[in-house]
Coordinates of C-alpha atoms in Angstrom, one line a residue:
M1 CA -32.7 -36.0 58.2
K2 CA -32.3 -37.8 54.6
K3 CA -33.6 -40.9 54.0
L4 CA -30.7 -42.8 52.2
F5 CA -30.3 -46.2 51.1
L6 CA -27.4 -49.0 49.9
G7 CA -27.5 -50.0 46.6
I8 CA -25.6 -53.4 45.6
E9 CA -24.3 -54.9 42.1
I10 CA -23.6 -58.9 42.6
G11 CA -22.3 -59.8 38.9
A12 CA -20.1 -62.0 37.1
S13 CA -18.0 -59.5 36.1
K14 CA -18.0 -56.4 38.8
H15 CA -19.3 -56.2 41.8
Q16 CA -20.4 -52.3 42.8
V17 CA -22.1 -50.7 46.3
A18 CA -23.3 -46.9 46.4
I19 CA -25.6 -45.1 48.5
G20 CA -28.4 -43.5 47.2
D21 CA -31.0 -40.8 48.4
A22 CA -34.8 -41.5 48.4
E23 CA -35.0 -39.6 44.2
S24 CA -32.5 -43.0 43.8
N25 CA -29.6 -40.4 43.0
I26 CA -26.3 -42.2 43.1
L27 CA -23.9 -40.3 45.9
A28 CA -21.0 -42.9 46.1
S29 CA -19.8 -45.4 44.9
I30 CA -17.3 -47.9 45.2
Q31 CA -16.2 -51.0 42.1
G32 CA -14.1 -54.1 42.2
K33 CA -13.6 -56.3 40.1
V34 CA -15.3 -60.1 40.1
N35 CA -11.8 -63.1 40.7
I36 CA -13.8 -66.0 39.2
A37 CA -11.9 -68.1 40.7
E38 CA -12.5 -67.2 44.3
G39 CA -15.9 -67.6 43.8
A40 CA -18.9 -66.3 45.9
N41 CA -16.6 -66.5 49.2
G42 CA -13.9 -63.6 46.6
I43 CA -17.0 -61.4 46.5
L44 CA -18.5 -61.6 49.7
E45 CA -15.0 -61.0 51.4
W46 CA -15.3 -57.3 49.0
M47 CA -18.7 -56.4 50.4
N48 CA -16.9 -56.4 54.4
G49 CA -14.2 -55.1 53.2
N50 CA -16.1 -51.7 51.5
I51 CA -19.4 -51.5 52.2
P52 CA -18.6 -50.5 56.2
S53 CA -16.5 -47.8 54.8
L54 CA -19.9 -46.0 52.7
L55 CA -22.1 -46.6 55.8
A56 CA -20.2 -44.5 57.9
S57 CA -20.0 -41.7 55.0
E58 CA -23.9 -41.2 55.6
S59 CA -23.2 -37.8 57.7
N60 CA -21.6 -36.6 54.4
Y61 CA -25.2 -36.6 52.7
S62 CA -26.6 -35.7 56.1
G63 CA -28.2 -39.0 56.4
K64 CA -28.8 -42.3 57.8
V65 CA -28.8 -45.7 56.0
E66 CA -32.2 -47.2 56.6
A67 CA -32.3 -50.4 54.0
I68 CA -30.3 -52.6 51.1
G69 CA -30.9 -53.5 48.3
V70 CA -29.2 -56.1 45.8
G71 CA -28.9 -57.0 42.6
F72 CA -27.8 -60.4 42.3
G73 CA -26.6 -62.0 38.9
G74 CA -28.6 -65.6 39.6
I75 CA -31.6 -66.7 40.1
I76 CA -33.5 -66.0 43.6
E77 CA -36.5 -67.5 45.0
S78 CA -38.4 -63.7 45.9
E79 CA -39.9 -64.9 48.7
T80 CA -36.6 -66.0 50.6
G81 CA -33.8 -63.9 49.0
K82 CA -32.4 -67.4 48.8
S83 CA -30.0 -68.0 45.5
L84 CA -30.5 -71.1 43.7
A85 CA -27.2 -69.9 41.7
S86 CA -25.2 -68.1 39.7
V87 CA -24.6 -69.3 36.0
Q88 CA -21.1 -67.4 35.9
V89 CA -19.8 -68.1 39.0
S90 CA -19.1 -70.4 41.7
G91 CA -20.5 -71.0 45.3
W92 CA -24.1 -69.3 45.4
K93 CA -26.0 -72.8 45.5
D94 CA -28.5 -72.4 47.9
F95 CA -27.4 -69.2 49.6
N96 CA -29.1 -66.8 51.9
L97 CA -28.6 -63.4 50.5
K98 CA -31.2 -61.8 52.5
D99 CA -29.9 -63.7 55.6
W100 CA -26.0 -62.9 55.4
F101 CA -26.7 -58.8 54.1
E102 CA -28.9 -58.4 57.7
N103 CA -26.2 -60.0 59.5
E104 CA -23.5 -58.9 58.7
F105 CA -24.8 -55.4 58.1
Q106 CA -28.4 -55.0 60.8
L107 CA -30.4 -53.4 57.5
P108 CA -33.7 -54.7 56.1
S109 CA -32.6 -55.7 53.0
V110 CA -34.4 -56.6 49.6
I111 CA -32.9 -59.4 47.0
I112 CA -33.7 -59.3 43.3
N113 CA -32.1 -60.1 40.5
D114 CA -29.5 -57.5 38.9
T115 CA -31.1 -57.3 35.6
V116 CA -34.6 -57.6 37.7
A117 CA -32.8 -54.2 39.9
A118 CA -31.9 -52.4 35.8
G119 CA -35.3 -52.9 34.6
L120 CA -36.5 -51.4 37.4
G121 CA -34.4 -48.1 38.0
E122 CA -35.2 -47.8 34.1
Y123 CA -38.8 -47.8 34.5
K124 CA -38.8 -45.8 37.6
C125 CA -36.5 -42.7 36.6
G126 CA -34.9 -43.8 32.9
S127 CA -35.5 -45.1 29.9
G128 CA -39.0 -47.0 30.8
Q129 CA -41.0 -43.9 32.5
G130 CA -43.8 -44.0 31.2
A131 CA -44.0 -47.2 29.5
K132 CA -47.8 -49.4 29.5
C133 CA -45.2 -52.8 29.2
F134 CA -41.4 -52.1 29.7
F135 CA -39.4 -55.1 28.5
Y136 CA -35.7 -54.1 29.9
T137 CA -32.5 -56.8 28.8
N138 CA -28.9 -56.6 29.2
I139 CA -26.1 -57.6 26.6
G140 CA -23.4 -57.6 29.6
S141 CA -21.3 -61.4 30.7
G142 CA -24.6 -62.5 30.8
I143 CA -28.0 -61.5 28.7
G144 CA -31.1 -61.5 31.3
G145 CA -33.8 -59.3 31.1
V146 CA -37.5 -58.6 33.0
F147 CA -41.2 -57.2 32.4
I148 CA -42.7 -54.9 33.6
F149 CA -46.3 -54.2 33.6
E150 CA -48.5 -50.9 34.4
G151 CA -45.3 -51.1 37.6
K152 CA -44.9 -54.4 38.4
C153 CA -42.4 -56.5 37.9
Y154 CA -43.6 -59.9 36.8
D155 CA -42.1 -62.7 38.7
G156 CA -43.3 -65.8 36.8
I157 CA -43.8 -69.3 39.9
G158 CA -41.5 -66.5 41.8
Y159 CA -37.6 -67.2 40.7
G160 CA -37.6 -65.2 38.4
A161 CA -39.0 -64.7 35.0
A162 CA -38.4 -63.3 31.5
Y163 CA -34.5 -65.5 31.3
F164 CA -34.3 -63.9 27.9
G165 CA -31.1 -65.0 27.9
H166 CA -31.4 -69.1 27.9
T167 CA -33.9 -69.0 25.4
F168 CA -33.0 -70.8 22.3
I169 CA -32.4 -69.1 18.6
P170 CA -30.0 -71.2 15.3
D171 CA -26.6 -71.5 16.2
W172 CA -24.8 -69.8 13.6
T173 CA -21.5 -71.1 14.5
S174 CA -22.1 -74.3 14.2
N175 CA -21.5 -76.5 11.0
I176 CA -24.5 -79.5 12.1
P177 CA -27.6 -79.1 10.7
G178 CA -30.8 -77.4 12.6
A179 CA -27.9 -76.7 15.5
I180 CA -29.2 -74.2 18.4
C181 CA -27.9 -72.5 20.9
K182 CA -28.9 -70.1 23.8
V183 CA -28.8 -66.5 22.9
E184 CA -26.3 -65.9 26.0
D185 CA -24.1 -68.2 24.1
T186 CA -24.0 -66.3 21.0
C187 CA -24.5 -62.2 22.1
S188 CA -23.3 -61.9 25.6
G189 CA -19.9 -60.3 26.8
F190 CA -18.5 -63.8 27.9
G191 CA -19.6 -65.4 24.8
I192 CA -18.3 -63.1 21.8
E193 CA -15.1 -62.8 23.6
R194 CA -15.1 -66.3 23.5
R195 CA -16.0 -66.8 20.4
L196 CA -13.2 -63.8 18.9
R197 CA -10.6 -65.8 20.9
T198 CA -10.8 -69.0 19.1
A199 CA -7.5 -69.5 17.5
G200 CA -8.1 -68.9 13.2
Y201 CA -11.7 -67.0 14.0
V202 CA -11.0 -63.3 13.4
P203 CA -8.8 -63.0 10.2
S204 CA -5.7 -61.9 10.0
N205 CA -6.3 -58.9 8.1
S206 CA -8.3 -57.3 10.5
S207 CA -7.5 -54.0 12.4
L208 CA -8.7 -56.8 15.6
M209 CA -5.6 -58.4 15.3
Q210 CA -3.4 -55.0 15.4
K211 CA -5.0 -53.7 18.7
C212 CA -5.0 -57.1 20.3
N213 CA -1.2 -56.9 19.3
S214 CA -2.1 -60.6 17.4
L215 CA -2.7 -62.3 20.7
P216 CA -6.9 -63.4 20.3
N217 CA -7.2 -64.3 24.2
D218 CA -7.0 -60.6 24.4
I219 CA -9.6 -59.3 22.3
T220 CA -12.1 -57.8 24.1
C221 CA -16.4 -56.7 23.3
H222 CA -14.9 -52.9 23.7
M223 CA -11.6 -53.2 21.1
L224 CA -14.7 -55.7 18.6
G225 CA -16.5 -51.7 18.7
D226 CA -13.7 -49.9 18.1
A227 CA -12.3 -51.6 15.1
A228 CA -16.0 -51.8 13.8
R229 CA -16.5 -47.9 13.5
E230 CA -13.3 -47.3 11.9
G231 CA -14.7 -50.1 9.6
D232 CA -13.4 -53.2 9.8
T233 CA -14.9 -55.5 7.2
F234 CA -14.7 -59.1 9.5
A235 CA -15.6 -56.5 12.9
L236 CA -18.6 -54.9 11.1
E237 CA -20.1 -58.2 9.4
E238 CA -19.6 -59.9 13.4
I239 CA -21.8 -57.2 15.0
G240 CA -24.1 -58.2 12.2
R241 CA -24.3 -61.9 12.9
I242 CA -24.4 -60.9 16.7
A243 CA -27.3 -58.4 16.1
Q244 CA -29.8 -60.5 13.8
S245 CA -29.5 -63.9 15.7
Y246 CA -30.3 -61.1 19.3
A247 CA -33.1 -59.8 17.1
I248 CA -34.4 -63.5 16.6
G249 CA -35.1 -64.2 20.1
L250 CA -36.0 -60.4 20.7
S251 CA -39.1 -60.3 17.8
N252 CA -40.3 -63.6 19.8
V253 CA -40.5 -61.5 22.9
I254 CA -42.4 -59.1 21.4
T255 CA -44.2 -60.8 19.4
L256 CA -46.2 -63.4 22.8
L257 CA -45.9 -60.3 25.0
S258 CA -46.0 -57.1 22.5
P259 CA -44.3 -54.6 24.5
D260 CA -44.6 -51.0 24.0
R261 CA -41.0 -50.4 24.9
V262 CA -37.8 -52.2 25.2
S263 CA -34.3 -51.4 26.7
I264 CA -30.9 -52.8 26.1
G265 CA -28.6 -51.9 28.3
G266 CA -25.0 -54.2 29.6
G267 CA -21.6 -53.2 28.9
V268 CA -21.9 -54.5 25.1
A269 CA -24.7 -52.6 24.7
K270 CA -23.0 -49.6 24.5
M271 CA -21.4 -49.9 21.5
G272 CA -24.9 -47.7 20.8
D273 CA -26.3 -47.4 17.0
L274 CA -23.4 -49.7 16.1
L275 CA -25.2 -52.5 17.5
L276 CA -28.9 -51.5 18.1
K277 CA -29.6 -49.9 15.0
P278 CA -29.2 -53.8 13.2
I279 CA -30.8 -54.9 16.2
R280 CA -33.7 -53.0 15.4
K281 CA -34.0 -53.4 11.8
Y282 CA -33.6 -57.6 11.9
T283 CA -36.2 -57.0 14.8
D284 CA -38.2 -55.1 12.7
K285 CA -38.4 -57.7 10.0
L286 CA -39.4 -60.9 12.0
A287 CA -42.2 -59.2 14.8
F288 CA -45.3 -60.4 14.4
I289 CA -47.5 -57.4 12.5
S290 CA -49.8 -57.1 15.9
S291 CA -46.6 -55.3 17.4
K292 CA -45.0 -53.8 14.0
G293 CA -44.6 -49.9 14.3
R294 CA -46.0 -50.0 18.0
Y295 CA -43.3 -50.6 19.8
E296 CA -39.6 -49.3 20.0
I297 CA -36.6 -50.2 21.2
V298 CA -33.8 -47.9 23.3
Q299 CA -30.7 -47.8 25.1
S300 CA -31.0 -47.8 28.4
Q301 CA -29.9 -44.8 30.4
H302 CA -28.4 -45.9 33.4
G303 CA -25.7 -47.2 32.0
D304 CA -23.1 -49.2 34.3
A305 CA -25.1 -47.7 37.8
A306 CA -28.3 -48.9 36.2
V307 CA -28.6 -52.0 38.3
L308 CA -27.1 -49.4 41.6
V309 CA -30.4 -47.6 40.9
G310 CA -32.6 -49.9 41.0
A311 CA -31.4 -51.3 44.0
V312 CA -31.9 -48.7 45.5
V313 CA -35.4 -48.5 44.5
A314 CA -36.1 -51.7 46.2
A315 CA -34.2 -50.7 49.2
A316 CA -36.3 -47.4 48.5
E317 CA -39.5 -49.1 48.2
N318 CA -38.8 -51.4 51.0
R319 CA -41.5 -54.0 50.0
N320 CA -42.0 -57.4 47.3
I321 CA -41.6 -55.1 44.2
F322 CA -43.6 -58.2 42.4
N323 CA -46.5 -57.5 44.1

């Protein structure tokens, strides 16, 4: 009988559950959309409503589910599996996810940050394979990060590390001299859309206004990418500003810890080279000479499934991935 594992993503915009095998292949998955107003309770209800059907389908894959891996979009106390908080979703303060999953489904559970999970999945069977010092970061609803040194995820003092989105860069959106902001505020999906939806921010002659039917509150990052691909001047300039801001933070990461490979995932990164090419250009200008020409910036391979793949890897290894 094959060994199977449940991989779970708990994010700020979506949640997913999947069955995977020992080779980290995703065999089946279910996705839902986060209702911010319902907070943690809404997500847990969704889990209770969808996980049993996946568990019941294990015989379809000639196996048995042996453990659960969870990638959670927030700060986790690694030793206990307790959530300290989620930046975007309420209700997770001091909530023990490990206890909850093990009590509900009677399976051993491993709880890690969602970006850590995605990075682990990419390192084991994606864009990080073969890297000695690997940095994975996502540009999605938020921005996170994880360092993997020779196969071991770096966990700092036990509450995660490499919170790249919460490092500071110059704030080009402010008129205050010397203003700073977090990378996540400017470059995440939520940050980008918040800015684009500000009244008067997008010029009336931009094709973005046509795409949203002149309703700025409906503008999405996907529309921004489409407009840029069609040659819209404002959209191309906005992506350039995002790339330059992101590169300031990323060049500092590269200068400090000198990874040989950086992988960028998340929904916004699905723009591909439209975004990654200027990020590479600006990062190369800013990185210290010790790193120039000695690193590469690539797009993640697993896309929307990256957290699920990494969660399955964590469940299959069934140990503390930080030691």
